[in-house]
Amino acid sequence: MCGIIGYIGNNAVEDILLSGLKSLEYRGYDSAGIALNDNQGIDVFRAKGKLVNLKNVLNTQNLKNKHFSQGIGHIRWATHGEATIENAHPHTSNDGNLVLVHNGIIENYQSLREELTQQGFHFFSQTDTEAVVHLIDREYKKTLSLESAVINAIALLKGAFALCIMHHNEPDKIIAVRKNAPLILGLGCNENFIASDIPALIGKTQNIIYLDDNELAIVEKDAVVIKDFKGNILHKNIEKINLAQDDISKQGYKHFMLKEIHEQPRIIRSMITANMSTPFEPIHFNGINVEDLVQNVDKIEIIACGTSLHAAMIAKNIFEELCKIPVIIDAASEYIYKSHLTDAKTLSIGISQSGETADTITALKQARTHQAKILAITNRIDSTIVRCADFVFPLNAGIEVSVAATKSYSAQLAALYLLALAVAERQKCADIIKLTKIKQELFSIPNKMEEIFYSCNHIKQCAQKYSKYHSFIYIARGINSASAFEGALKLKEISYINANAYLAGELKHGPIALLDSQLPVFAILSPDGKIYDKIISNCEEVKARCAPLIALTTSDSFYKKDLFDDVLTIPSVSELLSPLLFTLPLQLFAYYFADCLNMEIDQPRNLAKSVTVE
Ligand code: G6P
């Protein structure tokens, strides 16, 4: 959610800022801007829309003869104020000497704006951020020190903020501030960087300092000093990152989403083999002691958002089936504002691809105040969620660039299957023969995922055939209800099609009124006999209303073929593990559907990959 970058050093500031912003575009693309400082003053360039528009603006400028020594940049996901040039960052003080970029939300911006307006400051945007720039400017005029001005100002701010600030009179430094929004420092040789996330620093440096909340950094070309908000110096570790440009390239695929869909068998295979050598031996995790994890635990709550919440819905089925432990699932945004039963006997699991989702992090911090044990399942071991957790399950799925989550989702599912199996083994809450059979089957999943790719063309043709429709319904029952929700979410995220998922048994209680020949229904037919028959009955009800009907089912369990207009199949699989396979055709269907409509698949409108505001 908004990406920020800062650079101080002798290399081409403008190019470094632009390439950093390019790697952060997954955080938002409503507008982009940079500010460059040289001996003459600060130049600010901003543009509405994607980064390419900013590049076009810069191409019209003659910057060749200027020598910039520092700069800051921003890509925006709009919260306060529309996506206009006036609301784009960097924001500037009235005298033009102070500029800043911000990620987060200033909750008391309205009262600050009124106070500063009365004191003679002029506002030109509707953003919360502009209050911060005038506030720091006011303090600068009193103290004539950027560092003191920043320290005074941030004491008056409420909310979440990662900031990069520079002042024309102090061209030797950029100040970076972090409170409840991510920010890292990259250390180079005679140059230093500030960024919202690691991808912005790949190829520039491997040496990173993670700022924690309530810390600020005075970043100079050849020195970095980190302080708390009172100005006390802190000593932080320098960590090494090990990522190459290849980790964030499309590697020949048309879109990151397609590449990431195809990475799934490899990721799941290496996760399974990393945690169990054969199905006949107990599962062992590096870094998680399962006994400690579940000792004195009488319930599990799983907290997540978006696609990760769908993984949580599936996990409820798995844990209740295998471990006989009650599981409560909550959208993090709901958990925060309701009373809950969390206590010292609760295992609170937070699932987050990015590890930075503000709602999930706030919810986990709340769970901790109730003495719950916290387990974080995340794809980013360098993220904030890790610092809130007692136990961490790293997904190791590699950087996911496409805004629509795919590989991280199946990695989350695989992690949850492994965890539930490990708990069931240790607690002896399921028959060992049954558990071994499930583990054996789990080993076969990556190959079966690869088999699904053989039918890519068929899925593509089916998606193309249906791409003329403007609405979709997904139905399923049991464990795959969440697969239906995830399938519908994928389609709406990247195609802007109104796709809704329903429990198939609930269709007759209202949604059936929507059905006609213009509303296709995508039915996920679970392999299990009982549920299979029930959902077939639901499909009969759909067909009786003349709605086009697509079946997604296992190759061996299919009958009543005539009922369906189109059929997509996955290899034979048990009901319990079927979500791992069903997800692939659902992702591919959404992908080809959107591609047929020429959509911006990797960067759908209004979305951001990392939602760092509540
Ligand atoms: C955003 C993304 C979704 C993602 C959700 C939760 O809305 O667009 O794809 O599922 O955040 O993200 P997390 O990083 O916490 O899994």
XYZ file of C-alpha atoms and ligand atoms in Angstrom:
630
model
C 0.000 0.000 0.000
C 1.951 2.941 -1.339
C 5.612 2.356 -1.979
C 8.384 4.700 -0.983
C 12.008 4.957 -1.964
C 14.869 7.244 -1.033
C 18.435 7.505 -2.299
C 21.501 9.516 -1.340
C 24.792 9.034 -3.197
C 26.754 9.806 -6.335
C 24.906 7.633 -8.849
C 22.036 8.691 -11.089
C 19.397 9.520 -8.476
C 16.519 9.732 -10.931
C 17.215 6.274 -12.447
C 17.607 4.655 -9.041
C 14.325 6.097 -7.821
C 12.459 5.027 -10.954
C 13.791 1.481 -10.942
C 13.001 1.197 -7.218
C 9.459 2.408 -7.808
C 9.031 -0.042 -10.666
C 9.714 -2.910 -8.256
C 7.273 -1.438 -5.759
C 4.432 -0.943 -8.223
C 2.640 -3.947 -6.736
C 1.928 -1.677 -3.743
C -0.192 0.772 -5.724
C -0.331 2.595 -9.023
C -2.810 5.455 -8.645
C -0.054 8.047 -9.086
C 3.718 8.356 -8.907
C 6.179 11.096 -8.074
C 9.780 11.893 -7.262
C 11.637 14.818 -5.702
C 15.279 15.512 -6.611
C 17.628 17.784 -4.709
C 20.641 19.633 -6.151
C 22.425 22.821 -5.160
C 19.767 25.006 -6.750
C 16.659 23.659 -5.065
C 14.278 20.727 -5.002
C 12.526 19.661 -8.213
C 9.294 17.719 -7.830
C 7.704 15.698 -10.654
C 4.371 13.952 -10.286
C 1.925 12.159 -12.558
C -1.457 10.534 -12.252
C -1.684 6.778 -12.960
C 1.131 4.313 -13.464
C 4.847 4.917 -13.317
C 5.086 5.086 -17.079
C 3.180 8.412 -16.957
C 5.780 9.827 -14.597
C 8.524 8.633 -16.952
C 6.790 10.477 -19.778
C 6.731 13.642 -17.675
C 10.438 13.278 -16.918
C 11.228 12.771 -20.613
C 9.923 16.265 -21.298
C 12.380 17.772 -18.757
C 15.960 18.662 -19.377
C 17.611 17.116 -16.352
C 20.873 16.115 -18.024
C 22.845 19.123 -16.816
C 21.738 18.867 -13.231
C 23.639 16.949 -10.599
C 21.275 15.576 -7.989
C 22.703 14.226 -4.759
C 19.566 12.837 -3.173
C 15.968 12.064 -3.959
C 12.770 10.464 -2.721
C 9.968 8.762 -4.648
C 6.488 7.374 -4.155
C 3.840 5.294 -5.828
C 0.383 5.797 -4.386
C -2.621 3.661 -3.504
C -5.168 6.361 -2.762
C -6.732 6.536 0.694
C -7.457 10.240 1.312
C -8.304 12.096 -1.872
C -8.704 10.890 -5.433
C -5.883 9.821 -7.711
C -4.964 13.293 -9.008
C -1.670 15.104 -9.532
C -2.422 17.417 -6.577
C -2.821 14.402 -4.283
C 0.272 12.615 -5.618
C 3.397 12.528 -3.437
C 5.952 14.009 -2.800
C 4.215 16.789 -0.915
C 6.029 20.090 -0.504
C 6.171 22.835 2.139
C 4.856 26.263 1.101
C 8.412 27.605 0.645
C 9.343 24.607 -1.547
C 12.305 23.608 0.639
C 10.888 20.585 2.426
C 9.469 17.500 0.709
C 8.230 14.178 1.949
C 6.629 10.908 0.896
C 4.351 8.884 3.158
C 2.864 5.411 3.425
C 0.115 4.937 6.010
C -2.763 6.979 7.385
C -2.530 10.035 9.650
C -5.629 9.680 11.787
C -5.572 13.204 13.278
C -4.868 14.966 9.983
C -8.157 16.878 10.042
C -7.436 18.695 13.324
C -3.803 19.271 12.286
C -4.972 20.703 8.986
C -7.319 23.136 10.739
C -4.608 24.193 13.197
C -1.984 24.666 10.476
C -4.397 26.525 8.202
C -5.110 28.966 11.024
C -1.365 29.418 11.430
C -1.082 30.470 7.769
C -0.071 27.247 5.980
C -1.734 26.672 2.616
C -2.994 23.257 1.586
C -3.233 22.167 -2.036
C -4.358 18.540 -1.726
C -7.009 16.474 0.031
C -4.423 14.085 1.490
C -3.723 13.361 5.122
C -0.017 13.538 4.242
C 0.078 17.234 3.486
C -0.578 18.024 7.160
C 2.700 16.251 7.989
C 4.821 18.290 5.613
C 3.471 21.595 6.980
C 3.828 20.374 10.545
C 7.496 19.475 10.053
C 8.007 22.779 8.231
C 6.531 24.681 11.174
C 8.889 22.883 13.554
C 11.832 23.425 11.205
C 11.250 27.149 11.277
C 11.541 27.021 15.071
C 14.532 24.681 15.351
C 16.415 25.088 12.055
C 17.280 21.403 12.299
C 15.525 18.798 10.177
C 16.119 16.065 12.728
C 14.653 18.094 15.619
C 11.766 19.250 13.458
C 10.920 15.655 12.548
C 11.160 14.455 16.153
C 8.893 17.287 17.345
C 6.382 16.718 14.562
C 6.017 12.942 14.787
C 5.216 13.270 18.493
C 2.027 15.054 17.368
C 0.975 12.461 14.781
C -1.583 9.718 15.362
C -1.854 6.750 13.021
C 0.531 4.810 10.824
C 3.399 6.311 8.934
C 6.517 5.432 7.041
C 8.082 8.695 5.901
C 11.038 9.839 3.842
C 11.823 13.506 4.321
C 14.432 15.861 2.844
C 15.155 19.579 3.155
C 16.972 21.690 0.625
C 19.099 23.308 3.353
C 20.357 19.917 4.559
C 21.329 18.169 1.318
C 23.566 15.707 3.152
C 20.708 13.693 4.638
C 17.321 12.048 4.213
C 15.315 11.238 7.316
C 13.332 7.998 7.349
C 10.662 7.314 9.971
C 8.713 4.155 10.734
C 5.593 3.674 12.810
C 3.221 0.821 11.907
C 4.200 0.847 8.217
C 7.173 -1.022 6.784
C 10.494 0.636 5.942
C 13.973 -0.735 5.356
C 17.398 0.765 4.807
C 19.819 -0.503 2.182
C 23.505 0.130 2.822
C 25.842 0.696 -0.100
C 29.344 1.986 -0.624
C 29.180 5.781 -0.504
C 25.473 5.539 -1.098
C 22.456 4.510 0.943
C 18.865 3.617 0.188
C 15.492 3.661 1.885
C 12.573 1.541 0.650
C 9.224 0.087 1.606
C 10.295 -3.397 0.625
C 13.228 -5.512 -0.517
C 12.385 -5.815 -4.251
C 13.236 -2.119 -4.612
C 16.813 -2.855 -3.509
C 17.548 -5.984 -5.557
C 20.647 -5.391 -7.655
C 21.536 -2.288 -5.620
C 22.709 -3.721 -2.313
C 22.475 -6.884 -0.224
C 22.984 -5.189 3.144
C 19.742 -4.314 4.868
C 18.660 -2.831 8.166
C 15.027 -3.387 9.100
C 13.628 -0.384 10.905
C 11.209 -1.273 13.692
C 8.208 0.731 14.778
C 8.993 4.012 16.527
C 12.417 4.315 14.966
C 13.894 6.919 12.679
C 17.065 6.935 10.618
C 19.277 9.824 9.597
C 20.572 8.546 6.289
C 23.684 10.164 4.834
C 25.795 9.105 1.868
C 28.384 7.364 4.018
C 26.623 6.942 7.351
C 23.340 5.851 8.846
C 22.310 6.679 12.408
C 19.193 5.090 13.885
C 17.357 6.620 16.823
C 14.174 6.140 18.783
C 11.511 8.827 18.693
C 13.139 10.541 21.680
C 16.427 10.868 19.839
C 18.362 8.090 21.626
C 20.820 6.241 19.385
C 20.009 2.568 18.710
C 22.314 -0.195 17.486
C 20.759 -2.405 14.831
C 21.940 -5.517 13.013
C 22.827 -5.443 9.344
C 21.239 -8.388 7.539
C 22.054 -9.919 4.155
C 19.431 -10.482 1.503
C 19.941 -13.117 -1.109
C 17.747 -12.219 -4.040
C 18.609 -11.789 -7.689
C 16.880 -9.861 -10.490
C 15.692 -13.235 -11.801
C 13.524 -13.666 -8.726
C 11.347 -10.800 -9.898
C 11.345 -11.407 -13.662
C 8.607 -13.017 -15.803
C 11.031 -15.619 -17.189
C 9.302 -15.768 -20.562
C 5.718 -15.884 -19.332
C 3.291 -13.249 -20.589
C 2.354 -12.229 -17.049
C 3.735 -12.750 -13.551
C 0.432 -14.384 -12.640
C 0.885 -17.131 -15.233
C 4.474 -17.678 -14.171
C 3.467 -17.877 -10.524
C 0.635 -20.342 -11.276
C 3.191 -22.606 -12.979
C 5.604 -22.402 -10.035
C 3.149 -24.139 -7.725
C 4.142 -27.807 -8.189
C 7.790 -26.991 -7.482
C 6.989 -24.918 -4.391
C 4.633 -27.510 -2.918
C 7.078 -30.343 -3.678
C 9.942 -28.636 -1.915
C 7.792 -27.706 1.068
C 6.616 -31.288 1.511
C 10.074 -32.835 1.133
C 11.658 -30.230 3.410
C 9.391 -31.307 6.260
C 9.068 -35.071 5.799
C 11.511 -37.393 4.108
C 8.958 -40.182 3.561
C 5.258 -40.573 4.360
C 6.178 -43.240 6.887
C 8.124 -40.951 9.196
C 6.778 -38.217 11.416
C 6.680 -34.669 10.104
C 9.385 -32.379 11.516
C 9.575 -28.648 11.077
C 12.714 -26.624 11.181
C 12.080 -24.031 13.870
C 8.622 -25.143 15.044
C 8.359 -27.584 17.895
C 4.879 -29.028 17.478
C 4.635 -30.085 21.160
C 5.268 -26.493 22.253
C 2.903 -25.182 19.602
C -0.122 -27.085 20.845
C 0.706 -27.613 24.507
C -2.277 -26.478 26.637
C -4.150 -25.386 23.534
C -7.878 -26.116 23.517
C -8.834 -24.084 20.433
C -7.329 -22.530 17.369
C -8.290 -19.220 15.830
C -7.113 -18.299 12.366
C -6.961 -14.655 11.355
C -6.330 -13.452 7.799
C -7.581 -11.293 4.909
C -8.423 -11.841 1.242
C -7.015 -14.978 -0.322
C -5.263 -15.877 2.924
C -8.687 -15.912 4.585
C -9.804 -18.527 2.082
C -6.807 -20.652 3.067
C -7.966 -20.208 6.676
C -11.457 -21.461 5.741
C -9.948 -24.616 4.322
C -7.700 -24.997 7.362
C -10.737 -25.063 9.641
C -11.936 -28.195 7.821
C -8.506 -29.819 7.948
C -7.791 -29.165 11.634
C -11.260 -30.130 12.788
C -11.164 -33.327 10.723
C -7.637 -34.416 11.637
C -6.959 -32.872 15.039
C -10.449 -32.656 16.521
C -9.693 -29.143 17.784
C -12.340 -26.435 17.392
C -11.222 -23.769 14.953
C -12.615 -20.262 14.698
C -11.817 -18.223 11.619
C -12.064 -14.478 11.396
C -11.367 -11.804 8.858
C -8.745 -9.710 10.635
C -10.728 -6.528 10.046
C -13.655 -8.058 11.962
C -11.608 -9.666 14.717
C -10.203 -6.329 15.809
C -13.579 -4.814 16.622
C -15.491 -7.621 18.292
C -15.328 -9.479 21.526
C -13.691 -12.867 21.168
C -12.849 -15.910 23.196
C -9.076 -15.650 22.833
C -7.208 -16.701 25.968
C -4.019 -18.414 27.121
C -5.328 -21.731 25.769
C -5.705 -20.359 22.249
C -3.347 -20.856 19.351
C -3.833 -17.793 17.124
C -2.634 -18.398 13.589
C -2.103 -15.366 11.374
C -1.855 -16.132 7.656
C -0.427 -13.403 5.447
C 1.488 -13.670 2.186
C 3.071 -10.251 2.631
C 3.301 -10.332 6.399
C 2.458 -6.642 6.332
C -1.352 -6.595 6.163
C -2.235 -4.016 8.793
C -5.524 -5.639 9.881
C -3.883 -9.027 10.386
C -1.012 -7.558 12.370
C -3.285 -5.490 14.606
C -5.461 -8.539 15.221
C -2.466 -10.699 16.179
C -1.164 -8.021 18.525
C -4.591 -8.037 20.148
C -4.551 -11.836 20.428
C -1.202 -11.564 22.195
C -2.671 -9.233 24.821
C -5.046 -12.129 25.634
C -1.975 -14.383 26.180
C -2.606 -16.505 23.061
C 0.315 -18.292 21.390
C 0.942 -16.743 18.001
C 1.901 -18.659 14.854
C 2.589 -16.654 11.692
C 2.350 -18.326 8.289
C 3.947 -15.994 5.789
C 5.833 -15.809 2.541
C 8.023 -12.959 3.843
C 10.245 -13.920 6.746
C 11.529 -10.351 6.839
C 8.070 -8.925 7.491
C 6.334 -7.353 10.450
C 4.136 -10.383 11.191
C 7.239 -12.389 12.049
C 8.059 -9.950 14.812
C 4.576 -10.439 16.318
C 4.832 -14.224 16.447
C 6.093 -16.942 18.792
C 6.319 -19.442 15.922
C 6.829 -18.839 12.211
C 6.051 -21.091 9.245
C 7.910 -19.633 6.230
C 6.260 -20.481 2.912
C 9.400 -20.017 0.795
C 7.284 -19.497 -2.330
C 9.580 -16.749 -3.623
C 8.535 -13.162 -4.273
C 4.955 -13.051 -5.568
C 4.682 -10.101 -7.919
C 1.198 -10.477 -9.396
C -1.310 -8.657 -7.216
C -3.702 -11.618 -7.432
C -2.281 -14.267 -5.086
C -1.789 -17.740 -6.557
C 1.384 -19.561 -5.517
C 1.267 -18.140 -2.006
C -2.273 -19.526 -1.625
C -1.351 -23.107 -2.463
C 1.795 -22.785 -0.343
C -0.409 -21.639 2.562
C -2.667 -24.650 2.009
C 0.281 -27.054 1.915
C 1.673 -25.544 5.125
C -1.693 -25.919 6.840
C -2.037 -29.576 5.751
C 1.449 -30.304 7.079
C 0.762 -28.551 10.357
C -2.537 -30.323 10.911
C -0.964 -33.692 10.084
C 1.945 -33.012 12.438
C -0.383 -32.006 15.277
C -2.591 -35.043 14.660
C 0.487 -37.292 14.747
C 1.837 -35.842 17.989
C -1.527 -35.672 19.747
C -2.491 -39.102 18.443
C -5.903 -37.759 17.570
C -6.201 -39.720 14.340
C -5.467 -43.246 13.290
C -1.823 -43.564 12.176
C -2.787 -45.608 9.082
C -5.191 -42.862 8.007
C -2.519 -40.189 8.557
C 0.091 -42.164 6.599
C -2.325 -42.540 3.693
C -2.936 -38.784 3.643
C 0.823 -38.136 3.745
C 1.350 -40.566 0.863
C -1.271 -38.761 -1.125
C 0.250 -35.387 -0.260
C 3.493 -36.565 -1.868
C 1.590 -37.229 -5.109
C 0.023 -33.743 -5.260
C 2.862 -31.869 -7.081
C 2.851 -34.407 -9.954
C -0.909 -34.146 -10.217
C -0.595 -30.352 -10.289
C 1.772 -30.739 -13.245
C -0.778 -32.985 -14.972
C -3.338 -30.178 -14.742
C -1.068 -27.997 -16.887
C -1.496 -30.504 -19.757
C -5.096 -29.311 -20.002
C -4.203 -25.600 -20.091
C -5.531 -25.287 -23.635
C -8.863 -26.774 -22.753
C -9.199 -24.409 -19.762
C -8.186 -21.510 -22.012
C -10.837 -22.380 -24.632
C -13.465 -22.677 -21.937
C -12.483 -19.291 -20.439
C -12.586 -17.698 -23.882
C -16.041 -19.151 -24.550
C -17.418 -17.644 -21.328
C -15.613 -14.316 -21.527
C -18.698 -12.701 -23.085
C -20.637 -12.996 -19.803
C -20.701 -10.151 -17.287
C -21.556 -12.076 -14.138
C -20.646 -15.458 -12.684
C -21.697 -17.660 -9.817
C -19.407 -20.245 -8.210
C -20.881 -23.023 -6.090
C -19.399 -25.793 -3.962
C -20.008 -27.638 -0.724
C -17.875 -28.760 2.203
C -14.139 -28.118 2.217
C -14.288 -26.735 -1.329
C -16.703 -23.932 -0.430
C -13.559 -21.881 0.158
C -12.262 -22.997 -3.274
C -15.427 -21.485 -4.763
C -14.832 -18.221 -2.868
C -11.225 -18.139 -4.049
C -12.187 -18.954 -7.667
C -14.740 -16.129 -7.681
C -12.269 -13.734 -6.054
C -9.633 -14.481 -8.707
C -12.128 -13.774 -11.488
C -13.343 -10.491 -10.024
C -9.874 -9.257 -9.094
C -8.458 -9.480 -12.588
C -11.507 -9.332 -14.893
C -13.735 -6.889 -12.985
C -16.548 -9.411 -13.521
C -19.170 -9.648 -10.831
C -18.411 -13.162 -9.576
C -20.018 -14.425 -6.393
C -19.580 -17.694 -4.571
C -22.308 -19.505 -2.693
C -22.575 -22.686 -0.692
C -24.397 -24.858 -3.219
C -27.050 -25.794 -0.663
C -27.797 -22.114 -0.043
C -28.477 -21.355 -3.695
C -32.144 -22.182 -3.338
C -32.508 -19.753 -0.424
C -32.165 -16.608 -2.525
C -29.395 -16.514 -5.142
C -31.367 -18.859 -7.415
C -33.589 -15.856 -8.176
C -30.661 -14.412 -10.146
C -30.360 -17.338 -12.533
C -31.146 -17.127 -16.216
C -29.373 -17.889 -19.477
C -27.036 -14.924 -18.961
C -25.567 -16.029 -15.645
C -23.151 -18.957 -15.890
C -22.649 -21.155 -12.838
C -19.275 -22.741 -12.136
C -19.809 -25.821 -9.969
C -16.950 -27.433 -8.058
C -17.924 -31.064 -7.621
C -16.201 -32.536 -4.586
C -14.953 -36.101 -5.051
C -16.664 -37.366 -1.894
C -19.719 -39.507 -2.722
C -22.279 -37.949 -0.352
C -21.464 -34.353 -1.198
C -21.070 -35.193 -4.862
C -24.642 -36.425 -5.139
C -25.972 -33.386 -3.286
C -24.169 -30.927 -5.480
C -25.362 -32.735 -8.603
C -28.915 -32.085 -7.332
C -28.027 -28.408 -6.918
C -26.726 -28.378 -10.483
C -30.030 -29.872 -11.704
C -31.775 -26.908 -10.061
C -29.418 -24.552 -11.874
C -29.985 -26.232 -15.227
C -33.756 -26.060 -14.766
C -33.330 -22.234 -14.735
C -31.411 -22.355 -18.068
C -28.141 -21.034 -16.618
C -24.997 -22.154 -18.509
C -23.247 -24.687 -16.291
C -19.554 -25.557 -15.990
C -18.348 -28.507 -13.905
C -14.950 -28.705 -12.273
C -14.461 -32.236 -11.034
C -12.094 -35.158 -10.697
C -11.545 -37.225 -13.824
C -12.713 -40.468 -12.225
C -15.827 -39.383 -10.358
C -17.825 -37.856 -13.137
C -21.269 -38.880 -14.193
C -24.334 -36.888 -15.366
C -22.148 -35.353 -18.033
C -25.159 -34.201 -20.073
C -26.167 -31.816 -17.342
C -23.172 -29.591 -18.011
C -22.296 -27.317 -20.893
C -18.572 -27.673 -20.174
C -16.464 -29.890 -17.989
C -12.986 -29.254 -16.584
C -11.225 -32.047 -14.755
C -8.406 -32.607 -12.286
C -6.656 -35.928 -11.551
C -8.216 -38.233 -9.007
C -7.784 -36.960 -5.435
C -9.375 -37.380 -2.010
C -11.954 -34.886 -0.785
C -9.601 -33.681 1.984
C -6.714 -32.776 -0.330
C -8.796 -31.706 -3.318
C -8.526 -27.913 -2.643
C -4.811 -28.159 -3.503
C -5.708 -29.326 -7.012
C -8.986 -27.483 -7.652
C -7.272 -24.160 -7.137
C -5.126 -24.501 -10.291
C -7.906 -24.685 -12.917
C -9.756 -21.942 -11.054
C -6.693 -19.691 -11.265
C -6.086 -20.594 -14.908
C -9.742 -20.007 -15.837
C -9.621 -16.526 -14.271
C -6.271 -15.807 -15.908
C -7.323 -16.786 -19.467
C -10.684 -15.066 -19.042
C -8.945 -11.805 -18.105
C -6.296 -12.217 -20.776
C -8.998 -12.653 -23.411
C -10.430 -9.302 -22.256
C -6.946 -7.722 -22.411
C -6.994 -6.774 -18.769
C -4.044 -5.468 -16.735
C -3.643 -8.857 -15.146
C -0.682 -8.249 -12.865
C -1.865 -4.853 -11.662
C -5.652 -4.762 -11.505
C -7.275 -1.416 -10.827
C -7.889 -0.269 -7.243
C -5.955 -3.166 -5.708
C -2.617 -3.395 -3.987
C -0.678 -6.450 -2.991
C 0.353 -5.290 0.421
C -2.423 -3.538 2.322
C -0.630 -1.671 5.080
C -3.573 0.473 6.167
C -6.452 -0.695 8.357
C -4.624 -7.700 -0.681
C -4.207 -8.495 -1.898
C -4.807 -9.902 -1.812
C -4.398 -10.571 -0.510
C -4.797 -9.719 0.708
C -4.200 -10.251 1.993
O -5.982 -7.430 -0.709
O -4.636 -7.854 -3.063
O -4.328 -10.679 -2.897
O -4.988 -11.825 -0.417
O -4.295 -8.388 0.535
O -2.808 -10.158 1.886
P -1.779 -10.957 2.767
O -0.444 -10.434 2.332
O -2.072 -10.613 4.198
O -1.971 -12.392 2.494
